[in-house]
Structure formats: C-alpha cells, structure tokens
Amino acid sequence: MAERNFPEGLLNAPVDKRYNYFKEYPLSHPKFNQAFRDLMTMINISQQDDSVILVYGPTRVGKTFLSKRVLEAINKKYSEEMKIDRCLIPAVRVEAVSPESGNFDWQHFYISALQELSEELIDHKVDPLNQRNQKYINIRSVLESRKTGALNRALENALRYRKTKVLLIDEAHHMAKRKRGIQLSNQMDVLKSLANKTGVPIVLFGTYELQPFKDQSDQLISRGMHKHLSRYRYDIEEEKRNFVLCLLSFQKLLPLKKEPNLIEHYEYFYTRTLGCIGQLKNFFNRTFRSKLEENPNIETLVIEDFYRFAFTTDQINKLIEQIKIGENREKQEISEDVILRRLMIIEDNYIDEDGSEDQAIIIDETKSNVGTEHINKDQIESKPTKEKELPDSKNGKASRGSQSKKSKPFEQKPKRNSTDVPEEFKVKNEL
C-alpha cells in the first residue's frame, strides 16, 4: 500500500475527527515556505524602524494561513519570556472586517485589537484595569464610550504594556474602502502613526487592492518592505509541477480507506483554482465534508464529487481579471526598476558590445500575464479528460530550456515511486 499522510487509526475515527484532521493539517509548499522566510526577515528588520509591511496576492492564495503561521512562530520564539513575564503578548493578529457603510470602521478595528490584547490577561489572571499602572488605560470605560480617538490611544497603550513585537492585520484590503473625499493616504497615515508611537511594526495581509498603498509617501512604506505571495502559474513548468504536487499531497492527506486518484485531473483543478493553494484546500474541504455527511463510511472520492463546489464560469473569469491587473502591475514595477538601472548605465556612457546603447525594457500591459485565458462555459461544464502524462512526484525539477524550445510538460524522470510526496511539500515544525 502506498504511503499515506495520516495515522491509520484515523480511519475508524468519528466523522468530525477525520474531517478536522484534514482541515487543520498545515500543508507546506515552496511558495509558502519562501514567503514565510522572507516575511520573518522583514519583521526582524522592521523592528528597528517601525515599518508598515505589505503582503498581497490573489484571493485565497494562502495569506490568512501565512498570517497564522507568523503568529505561531513569533509567539513560540518568545515562549520562555512569556512564562516569566505574564503581561507579554509578542504577536497580535486582527482581522479588518469589511465595512457595511462603505467606509472602513476604525472603531470596530480598535475594539477587536484591544480584545485580542486583553484575552491573555484573563488566562494569566492579570487585571487589565489595575489603575496602579498609570501607563495602561481603563479599557472597559473606553470600549463603552466607543470614541475613535480614545480607542486609538487605548490601543497604543495596550501595545506598549503588552510589549508586542508585531501587529498582524488580515484582510487589510478592507482598509482601502472609504467614502468620497477621504484620501487613501489618510487611512495609511493612521497605521504609520500607530507604528511610530508604539515602536511596533505592522504587517498588512490582503488582496491586490493593497498594491496602491505602495504608492504612498516613502515614509509610509519603506522600499522593499512588501511581499507578493503569488499563485502557481500554469505557463511555467516548474510551478505547474509544484501545483500538481500540492494536489497529490491533498489526496494523500484524506483519511479514506482508498486513496483517490485526482492528480490525473490536475487541469480541472487548476482551472477551478487558478493555481491558488488556499482555494484548492477550500475546494477539498467542502467536498470532503459533504461526502462524509452523506456517507460516513465512504471509501474514496472521485472527480465527480467536486463538481458541486466548483467556481462558476463568471466567478472564474472575475478572478482572472483581478489576477491580470495585480500581476501586470507587479511586473510593471519590476520593469521600472530595470529601466532606472539601465538609465544609470546609459548616463555612464555604457555601450553594448555591438556598439549600441542599452535599451530599456517596456512592458506591454495589454498582454495577459495570467497563464490562462478566459474560461468558456462549455469548458466549465464539460467533464475533465484524463492526461496522458503525469508528473514524476518524487522530486525532480522541471527542465529549464530556453523559452523558444517547447518542453513536454511533466517529463518522466528515472523510475521512482510516483505516489511519493517530496519533503518540501510536507508539514514542518521549523521552516
């Protein structure tokens, strides 16, 4: 029997236990691992200059999972200090809720953050309202007043009192929602002021709607203090292979008597997720839960089980448009850096070997950078066809030839066990 990624005894466990094992399993994969390492480095650096850090990418690419892993890692780092100093909360994670009125609700945000900062006080039996500590504000009276200014000052004091090292804000793109007349820079000025006054760096996690925040003043977002958590692209062989390996990992994680054969339908799963691993996991979660409810003794899953929870044509095309805009903007900014470097070279009278001056690269934004075009309704409703070639899932990177040469996708490597999952796709305690 091929190796499975769950305890064998789980097969006889209740439905909830089997489902929760799969749902909560923290799958590791290359793009996530790199983003985690980069972000931890940024946080360590920004603790010296109170920066605001941006982490953005497509919907359900894994940003929320990343914020949770960072929270766990930082709290673990200071675990010994927390045993000695019961007031210490190294990292705080808050979700920025989408406003109902069209304007971001700062009061709700402050209250949520204060609640996160005071929860641990109860567990450690420390009185947050102890007036002997003059640096700490009476949170209860502030919450009752619901005055934005008072809530802001309460949060500043709470972050100092708790000696917080970083404030993580998930779904931060909701902060960009504002009424007419309110500048985007005003929203970000509030966060920068909070970071400056408390000495606590702030990390914003959100969709591509966060990208305009980078266009604010240099004092607002430091150069290089942002991370693009991108999807796996279908037009890049190595990334396509990694997406399929994630799919393989998920099918091995399902606590079922018989391992389903889903990677032969990798194209179907890609068109429904556009290479976003968070969406792929959500796709599996819904399908697995539904089938367990229908039949607790179900032995395996088949591709037809997933049709019910797949995105519609309109939903997919909307996501494609959002990804196009975000990726084109990211590519354009990289190109602008290239242009600046080349201009510096030109100013130094640099001449190419052929005697011509170096030319700047200009990006044509009219071309799609998504790696997949709009999906037709017929494609969505038609059943997926089996692929003739599957990737070697042991390890082996895709061959890197020149772009002019067409390489066969997922070329077979020397014989290996095709059901093995590479180490980089398995959960790790330390990255």
Coordinates of C-alpha atoms in Angstrom, one line a residue:
M1 CA 0.0 0.0 0.0
A2 CA 1.3 3.5 -0.9
E3 CA 2.4 5.7 2.0
R4 CA -0.5 7.9 3.3
N5 CA -0.1 11.1 5.3
F6 CA -2.4 10.3 8.2
P7 CA -2.5 7.9 11.2
E8 CA -4.1 4.6 10.2
G9 CA -6.2 4.6 13.3
L10 CA -8.0 7.7 12.0
L11 CA -9.9 5.6 9.5
N12 CA -12.1 4.3 12.4
A13 CA -12.5 7.7 14.0
P14 CA -15.7 9.8 14.0
V15 CA -16.6 12.0 11.0
D16 CA -15.6 15.2 12.8
K17 CA -12.2 13.9 13.8
R18 CA -11.4 12.8 10.3
Y19 CA -12.6 16.0 8.7
N20 CA -10.8 18.2 11.3
Y21 CA -7.5 16.3 10.8
F22 CA -7.6 17.1 7.1
K23 CA -8.9 20.7 7.5
E24 CA -6.3 21.7 10.1
Y25 CA -3.3 20.0 8.6
P26 CA -0.7 22.7 7.8
L27 CA 0.5 21.8 4.3
S28 CA 3.8 23.2 3.4
H29 CA 4.8 24.0 -0.2
P30 CA 7.6 26.0 -1.9
K31 CA 5.9 29.4 -2.5
F32 CA 4.5 29.4 1.0
N33 CA 7.9 28.5 2.6
Q34 CA 9.7 31.2 0.7
A35 CA 7.1 33.8 1.7
F36 CA 7.3 32.8 5.3
R37 CA 11.1 33.1 5.4
D38 CA 11.0 36.5 3.6
L39 CA 8.3 37.9 5.9
M40 CA 10.1 36.8 9.1
T41 CA 13.2 38.6 7.8
M42 CA 11.2 41.7 7.1
I43 CA 9.7 41.7 10.5
N44 CA 13.1 41.3 12.2
I45 CA 14.4 44.2 10.2
S46 CA 11.3 46.4 10.7
Q47 CA 11.5 46.1 14.5
Q48 CA 14.4 48.6 14.2
D49 CA 12.5 51.2 12.1
D50 CA 8.7 50.7 12.9
S51 CA 7.8 49.9 9.3
V52 CA 4.5 49.0 7.7
I53 CA 4.9 45.8 5.7
L54 CA 2.5 44.7 2.9
V55 CA 1.8 41.1 1.9
Y56 CA -0.6 40.8 -1.0
G57 CA -1.7 38.3 -3.7
P58 CA -4.7 36.7 -5.3
T59 CA -7.9 35.7 -3.4
R60 CA -7.3 32.5 -1.4
V61 CA -3.7 32.1 -2.3
G62 CA -2.8 31.4 1.4
K63 CA -2.4 34.9 3.0
T64 CA -4.5 34.1 6.0
F65 CA -2.7 30.8 6.6
L66 CA 0.6 32.7 6.4
S67 CA -0.5 35.3 9.0
K68 CA -1.4 32.5 11.4
R69 CA 1.9 30.7 10.9
V70 CA 3.8 34.0 11.5
L71 CA 1.7 34.5 14.7
E72 CA 2.6 31.0 15.9
A73 CA 6.3 31.4 15.1
I74 CA 6.7 34.7 16.9
N75 CA 4.8 33.6 20.0
K76 CA 6.9 30.4 20.0
K77 CA 10.1 32.4 19.7
Y78 CA 9.2 34.3 22.9
S79 CA 7.6 31.4 24.7
E80 CA 10.2 31.3 27.5
E81 CA 9.9 35.0 28.1
M82 CA 6.1 34.7 28.3
K83 CA 6.5 32.3 31.2
I84 CA 8.4 34.9 33.1
D85 CA 6.5 38.0 32.0
R86 CA 2.8 37.2 32.1
C87 CA 2.0 40.6 30.5
L88 CA 3.9 39.8 27.3
I89 CA 2.0 39.2 24.1
P90 CA 4.7 39.1 21.3
A91 CA 2.3 39.0 18.3
V92 CA -1.3 40.0 17.8
R93 CA -3.4 39.1 14.8
V94 CA -6.6 41.1 14.0
E95 CA -9.0 40.8 11.0
A96 CA -10.0 44.0 9.3
V97 CA -13.8 43.5 8.7
S98 CA -15.4 44.7 5.5
P99 CA -17.4 47.8 6.3
E100 CA -21.2 47.8 5.8
S101 CA -21.4 51.6 5.2
G102 CA -18.7 51.7 2.5
N103 CA -16.2 53.4 4.9
F104 CA -13.8 51.4 6.9
D105 CA -14.9 51.1 10.6
W106 CA -11.9 52.1 12.7
Q107 CA -13.8 51.8 15.9
H108 CA -14.6 48.1 15.2
F109 CA -10.9 47.5 14.3
Y110 CA -9.6 49.1 17.6
I111 CA -12.1 47.2 19.7
S112 CA -11.1 43.9 18.0
A113 CA -7.4 44.6 18.6
L114 CA -8.0 45.5 22.2
Q115 CA -9.9 42.3 22.8
E116 CA -7.1 40.3 21.4
L117 CA -4.6 42.1 23.7
S118 CA -6.7 41.5 26.8
E119 CA -7.7 37.9 26.3
E120 CA -4.4 36.6 27.6
L121 CA -4.6 38.8 30.7
I122 CA -7.7 36.8 31.8
D123 CA -5.9 33.5 31.3
H124 CA -2.9 34.6 33.4
K125 CA -5.2 36.2 36.0
V126 CA -3.7 39.7 35.4
D127 CA -6.1 42.6 36.0
P128 CA -6.0 44.8 32.9
L129 CA -7.9 47.5 34.8
N130 CA -5.3 47.9 37.5
Q131 CA -5.1 51.6 37.9
R132 CA -1.8 51.4 39.8
N133 CA -0.2 51.1 36.3
Q134 CA -0.7 54.6 35.1
K135 CA 0.5 53.7 31.6
Y136 CA -2.5 51.5 31.0
I137 CA -5.9 52.9 30.1
N138 CA -9.1 51.5 31.6
I139 CA -10.2 49.5 28.6
R140 CA -13.7 48.8 29.8
S141 CA -14.7 52.5 30.0
V142 CA -13.0 53.2 26.7
L143 CA -15.0 50.4 25.0
E144 CA -18.2 51.7 26.4
S145 CA -17.5 55.2 25.1
R146 CA -16.8 54.0 21.6
K147 CA -14.9 57.2 20.8
T148 CA -12.4 56.6 18.0
G149 CA -9.7 58.9 19.5
A150 CA -9.9 57.2 22.9
L151 CA -9.9 53.7 21.3
N152 CA -6.7 54.7 19.3
R153 CA -4.9 55.8 22.5
A154 CA -6.1 52.7 24.3
L155 CA -4.6 50.5 21.6
E156 CA -1.3 52.5 21.7
N157 CA -1.0 51.9 25.4
A158 CA -2.1 48.3 25.3
L159 CA 0.6 47.5 22.7
R160 CA 3.2 49.2 24.9
Y161 CA 2.0 47.5 28.0
R162 CA 2.0 44.1 26.4
K163 CA 5.4 44.6 24.8
T164 CA 4.1 43.5 21.5
K165 CA 6.7 42.8 18.8
V166 CA 4.4 42.9 15.7
L167 CA 0.7 43.6 14.8
L168 CA -0.7 41.4 12.1
I169 CA -3.8 42.6 10.2
D170 CA -5.5 40.1 8.0
E171 CA -8.0 41.1 5.2
A172 CA -6.3 44.6 5.3
H173 CA -7.5 45.5 1.8
H174 CA -10.8 46.4 3.5
M175 CA -9.0 49.4 5.0
A176 CA -8.8 50.8 1.5
K177 CA -12.6 51.2 1.4
R178 CA -13.5 54.8 2.1
K179 CA -16.1 57.4 1.3
R180 CA -15.6 60.1 -1.3
G181 CA -13.2 62.8 -0.2
I182 CA -11.2 60.6 2.1
Q183 CA -7.7 60.0 0.7
L184 CA -6.1 56.6 0.8
S185 CA -3.1 58.1 2.4
N186 CA -5.2 59.2 5.3
Q187 CA -6.0 55.5 6.1
M188 CA -2.4 54.6 6.0
D189 CA -1.3 57.6 8.0
V190 CA -3.3 56.2 10.9
L191 CA -1.4 52.9 10.8
K192 CA 2.0 54.6 10.3
S193 CA 1.3 56.8 13.3
L194 CA 0.4 53.8 15.4
A195 CA 3.7 52.1 14.4
N196 CA 5.7 55.2 15.1
K197 CA 4.2 55.9 18.5
T198 CA 4.4 52.3 19.8
G199 CA 7.5 51.1 18.1
V200 CA 5.5 48.1 16.8
P201 CA 5.8 47.1 13.1
I202 CA 2.5 46.4 11.4
V203 CA 2.0 43.7 8.7
L204 CA -1.0 44.1 6.3
F205 CA -2.2 40.9 4.6
G206 CA -4.7 41.4 1.7
T207 CA -5.6 41.1 -2.0
Y208 CA -4.1 43.1 -4.8
E209 CA -6.2 46.0 -3.5
L210 CA -3.2 46.6 -1.2
Q211 CA -0.9 47.5 -4.1
P212 CA -1.9 51.2 -4.2
F213 CA -0.6 51.5 -0.6
K214 CA 2.9 51.2 -2.0
D215 CA 2.4 54.4 -4.0
Q216 CA 2.1 56.5 -0.8
S217 CA 5.0 58.5 0.5
D218 CA 8.4 57.0 1.1
Q219 CA 7.9 57.5 4.8
L220 CA 4.8 55.3 4.7
I221 CA 6.0 52.1 3.1
S222 CA 9.8 51.5 3.1
R223 CA 11.3 50.3 -0.1
G224 CA 11.4 46.5 -0.3
M225 CA 9.1 46.0 2.7
H226 CA 6.4 44.2 0.8
K227 CA 5.9 40.6 -0.3
H228 CA 3.9 39.4 -3.3
L229 CA 2.5 35.9 -2.4
S230 CA 1.8 34.7 -5.9
R231 CA -0.1 31.7 -7.3
Y232 CA 1.4 28.8 -9.2
R233 CA 1.4 29.7 -12.9
Y234 CA 0.4 27.2 -15.5
D235 CA 2.7 28.6 -18.1
I236 CA 5.8 27.9 -16.0
E237 CA 6.7 24.2 -16.0
E238 CA 8.2 24.1 -12.5
E239 CA 5.3 26.0 -11.0
K240 CA 2.8 23.8 -12.7
R241 CA 4.6 20.7 -11.4
N242 CA 4.6 22.2 -7.8
F243 CA 0.8 22.8 -8.1
V244 CA 0.3 19.1 -9.1
L245 CA 2.5 18.0 -6.1
C246 CA 0.2 20.0 -3.8
L247 CA -2.7 18.3 -5.3
L248 CA -1.0 14.9 -4.7
S249 CA -0.3 15.9 -1.1
F250 CA -4.0 16.7 -0.5
Q251 CA -5.2 13.4 -1.9
K252 CA -2.8 11.6 0.4
L253 CA -4.0 13.5 3.4
L254 CA -7.6 12.5 3.0
P255 CA -8.4 9.9 5.7
L256 CA -10.1 7.4 3.4
K257 CA -9.7 3.7 3.0
K258 CA -8.8 4.0 -0.6
E259 CA -6.6 6.9 -1.8
P260 CA -8.4 8.8 -4.6
N261 CA -6.8 9.3 -8.0
L262 CA -7.1 13.0 -8.5
I263 CA -3.8 14.2 -10.0
E264 CA -4.8 12.7 -13.4
H265 CA -7.4 15.6 -13.4
Y266 CA -4.9 18.3 -12.5
E267 CA -6.0 20.5 -15.3
Y268 CA -9.6 20.5 -14.0
F269 CA -8.4 21.5 -10.5
Y270 CA -6.1 24.2 -11.9
T271 CA -8.9 25.9 -13.9
R272 CA -11.1 25.9 -10.8
T273 CA -8.4 27.4 -8.6
L274 CA -6.1 29.3 -11.0
G275 CA -3.1 28.0 -9.1
C276 CA -4.1 29.3 -5.6
I277 CA -3.4 26.7 -3.0
G278 CA -5.7 28.2 -0.4
Q279 CA -8.6 27.9 -2.9
L280 CA -7.6 24.3 -3.7
K281 CA -7.6 23.4 0.0
N282 CA -11.1 25.1 0.4
F283 CA -12.3 23.1 -2.6
F284 CA -11.2 19.8 -0.9
N285 CA -12.6 20.9 2.5
R286 CA -16.1 21.4 1.2
T287 CA -16.2 18.3 -1.0
F288 CA -14.8 16.0 1.8
R289 CA -17.1 17.4 4.4
S290 CA -20.2 17.0 2.1
K291 CA -19.4 13.4 1.2
L292 CA -18.7 12.4 4.9
E293 CA -22.1 13.8 5.8
E294 CA -23.8 11.8 3.1
N295 CA -21.9 8.6 3.9
P296 CA -19.6 8.4 7.0
N297 CA -18.3 5.1 5.6
I298 CA -17.3 6.4 2.2
E299 CA -14.2 4.7 0.9
T300 CA -12.8 7.2 -1.5
L301 CA -13.6 10.3 -3.6
V302 CA -13.9 10.7 -7.4
I303 CA -13.7 13.7 -9.6
E304 CA -17.5 14.0 -9.9
D305 CA -17.7 14.7 -6.2
F306 CA -16.0 18.0 -6.7
Y307 CA -18.3 19.4 -9.4
R308 CA -20.9 20.7 -7.0
F309 CA -18.5 23.0 -5.3
A310 CA -16.6 24.3 -8.3
F311 CA -16.5 28.0 -9.2
T312 CA -18.9 29.1 -11.9
T313 CA -17.6 30.5 -15.2
D314 CA -18.4 34.1 -14.1
Q315 CA -16.6 33.6 -10.8
I316 CA -13.5 32.3 -12.5
N317 CA -13.4 35.0 -15.2
K318 CA -13.8 37.7 -12.5
L319 CA -10.8 36.2 -10.6
I320 CA -8.8 36.1 -13.8
E321 CA -9.4 39.8 -14.4
Q322 CA -8.3 40.6 -10.8
I323 CA -5.1 38.5 -11.2
K324 CA -4.3 40.1 -14.6
I325 CA -4.4 43.6 -13.1
G326 CA -2.4 42.6 -10.0
E327 CA 0.3 40.6 -11.8
N328 CA 0.6 43.2 -14.6
R329 CA 1.1 45.9 -12.0
E330 CA 3.7 43.9 -10.2
K331 CA 5.5 43.2 -13.4
Q332 CA 5.4 46.8 -14.4
E333 CA 7.0 47.9 -11.1
I334 CA 9.8 45.4 -11.6
S335 CA 10.4 46.7 -15.1
E336 CA 10.6 50.3 -13.8
D337 CA 13.4 49.2 -11.6
V338 CA 15.2 47.7 -14.6
I339 CA 14.6 51.0 -16.5
L340 CA 16.2 53.0 -13.7
R341 CA 19.2 50.8 -13.5
R342 CA 19.6 51.0 -17.3
L343 CA 19.3 54.7 -17.3
M344 CA 22.1 54.9 -14.7
I345 CA 24.2 52.8 -17.0
I346 CA 23.4 55.0 -20.0
E347 CA 24.4 58.1 -18.1
D348 CA 27.8 56.4 -17.5
N349 CA 28.1 56.2 -21.3
Y350 CA 27.8 52.4 -21.2
I351 CA 27.9 50.9 -24.7
D352 CA 27.0 47.3 -25.6
E353 CA 29.4 45.0 -27.3
D354 CA 27.7 45.6 -30.6
G355 CA 28.3 49.4 -30.2
S356 CA 24.6 50.3 -29.5
E357 CA 23.3 51.9 -26.3
D358 CA 21.5 49.7 -23.9
Q359 CA 17.7 49.9 -24.3
A360 CA 15.1 49.9 -21.6
I361 CA 12.5 47.2 -21.4
I362 CA 8.9 48.4 -21.7
I363 CA 6.1 46.1 -20.6
D364 CA 3.0 45.9 -22.8
E365 CA 0.2 45.8 -20.3
T366 CA -2.3 44.7 -23.0
K367 CA -0.8 41.2 -22.9
S368 CA -2.1 38.7 -20.4
N369 CA 0.3 37.5 -17.8
V370 CA -2.1 35.2 -16.1
G371 CA -1.0 32.0 -17.8
T372 CA -4.7 31.1 -18.6
E373 CA -7.3 32.9 -20.7
H374 CA -11.0 33.3 -20.0
I375 CA -12.8 30.1 -19.4
N376 CA -15.7 29.3 -21.6
K377 CA -18.9 27.9 -20.2
D378 CA -18.5 24.7 -22.2
Q379 CA -15.2 24.2 -20.6
I380 CA -16.6 24.6 -17.1
E381 CA -19.5 22.2 -17.6
S382 CA -17.6 19.6 -19.6
K383 CA -16.1 16.7 -17.7
P384 CA -12.2 16.8 -17.5
T385 CA -10.3 14.4 -19.7
K386 CA -7.5 12.2 -18.3
E387 CA -4.0 13.4 -19.0
K388 CA -1.7 11.0 -20.9
E389 CA 1.3 12.2 -18.9
L390 CA 1.5 12.8 -15.2
P391 CA 4.4 14.4 -13.3
D392 CA 7.0 12.5 -11.5
S393 CA 6.0 13.5 -8.0
K394 CA 9.1 12.3 -6.1
N395 CA 11.2 15.5 -6.6
G396 CA 12.9 16.3 -9.8
K397 CA 12.6 19.9 -11.1
A398 CA 11.2 20.6 -14.5
S399 CA 13.8 21.1 -17.2
R400 CA 14.7 24.6 -17.8
G401 CA 15.3 25.1 -21.5
S402 CA 15.2 28.3 -23.4
Q403 CA 11.8 29.9 -23.9
S404 CA 12.0 29.2 -27.6
K405 CA 12.1 25.4 -27.1
K406 CA 8.9 23.6 -26.2
S407 CA 9.4 21.2 -23.4
K408 CA 7.0 18.4 -22.8
P409 CA 5.1 19.1 -19.6
F410 CA 5.9 16.8 -16.7
E411 CA 8.5 14.7 -18.5
Q412 CA 9.1 11.4 -16.7
K413 CA 12.3 11.2 -14.7
P414 CA 14.1 7.9 -14.0
K415 CA 11.8 5.5 -12.3
R416 CA 10.7 6.4 -8.8
N417 CA 7.6 5.8 -6.7
S418 CA 5.1 8.1 -8.4
T419 CA 3.0 8.4 -5.2
D420 CA 5.7 9.8 -3.0
V421 CA 5.5 13.4 -1.8
P422 CA 8.7 15.5 -1.8
E423 CA 9.8 16.7 1.6
E424 CA 9.2 20.3 0.8
F425 CA 5.5 19.6 0.4
K426 CA 5.2 18.1 3.9
V427 CA 4.4 19.9 7.1
K428 CA 7.5 21.1 9.0
N429 CA 7.8 22.3 12.6
E430 CA 10.5 24.7 11.7
L431 CA 11.0 26.4 8.3

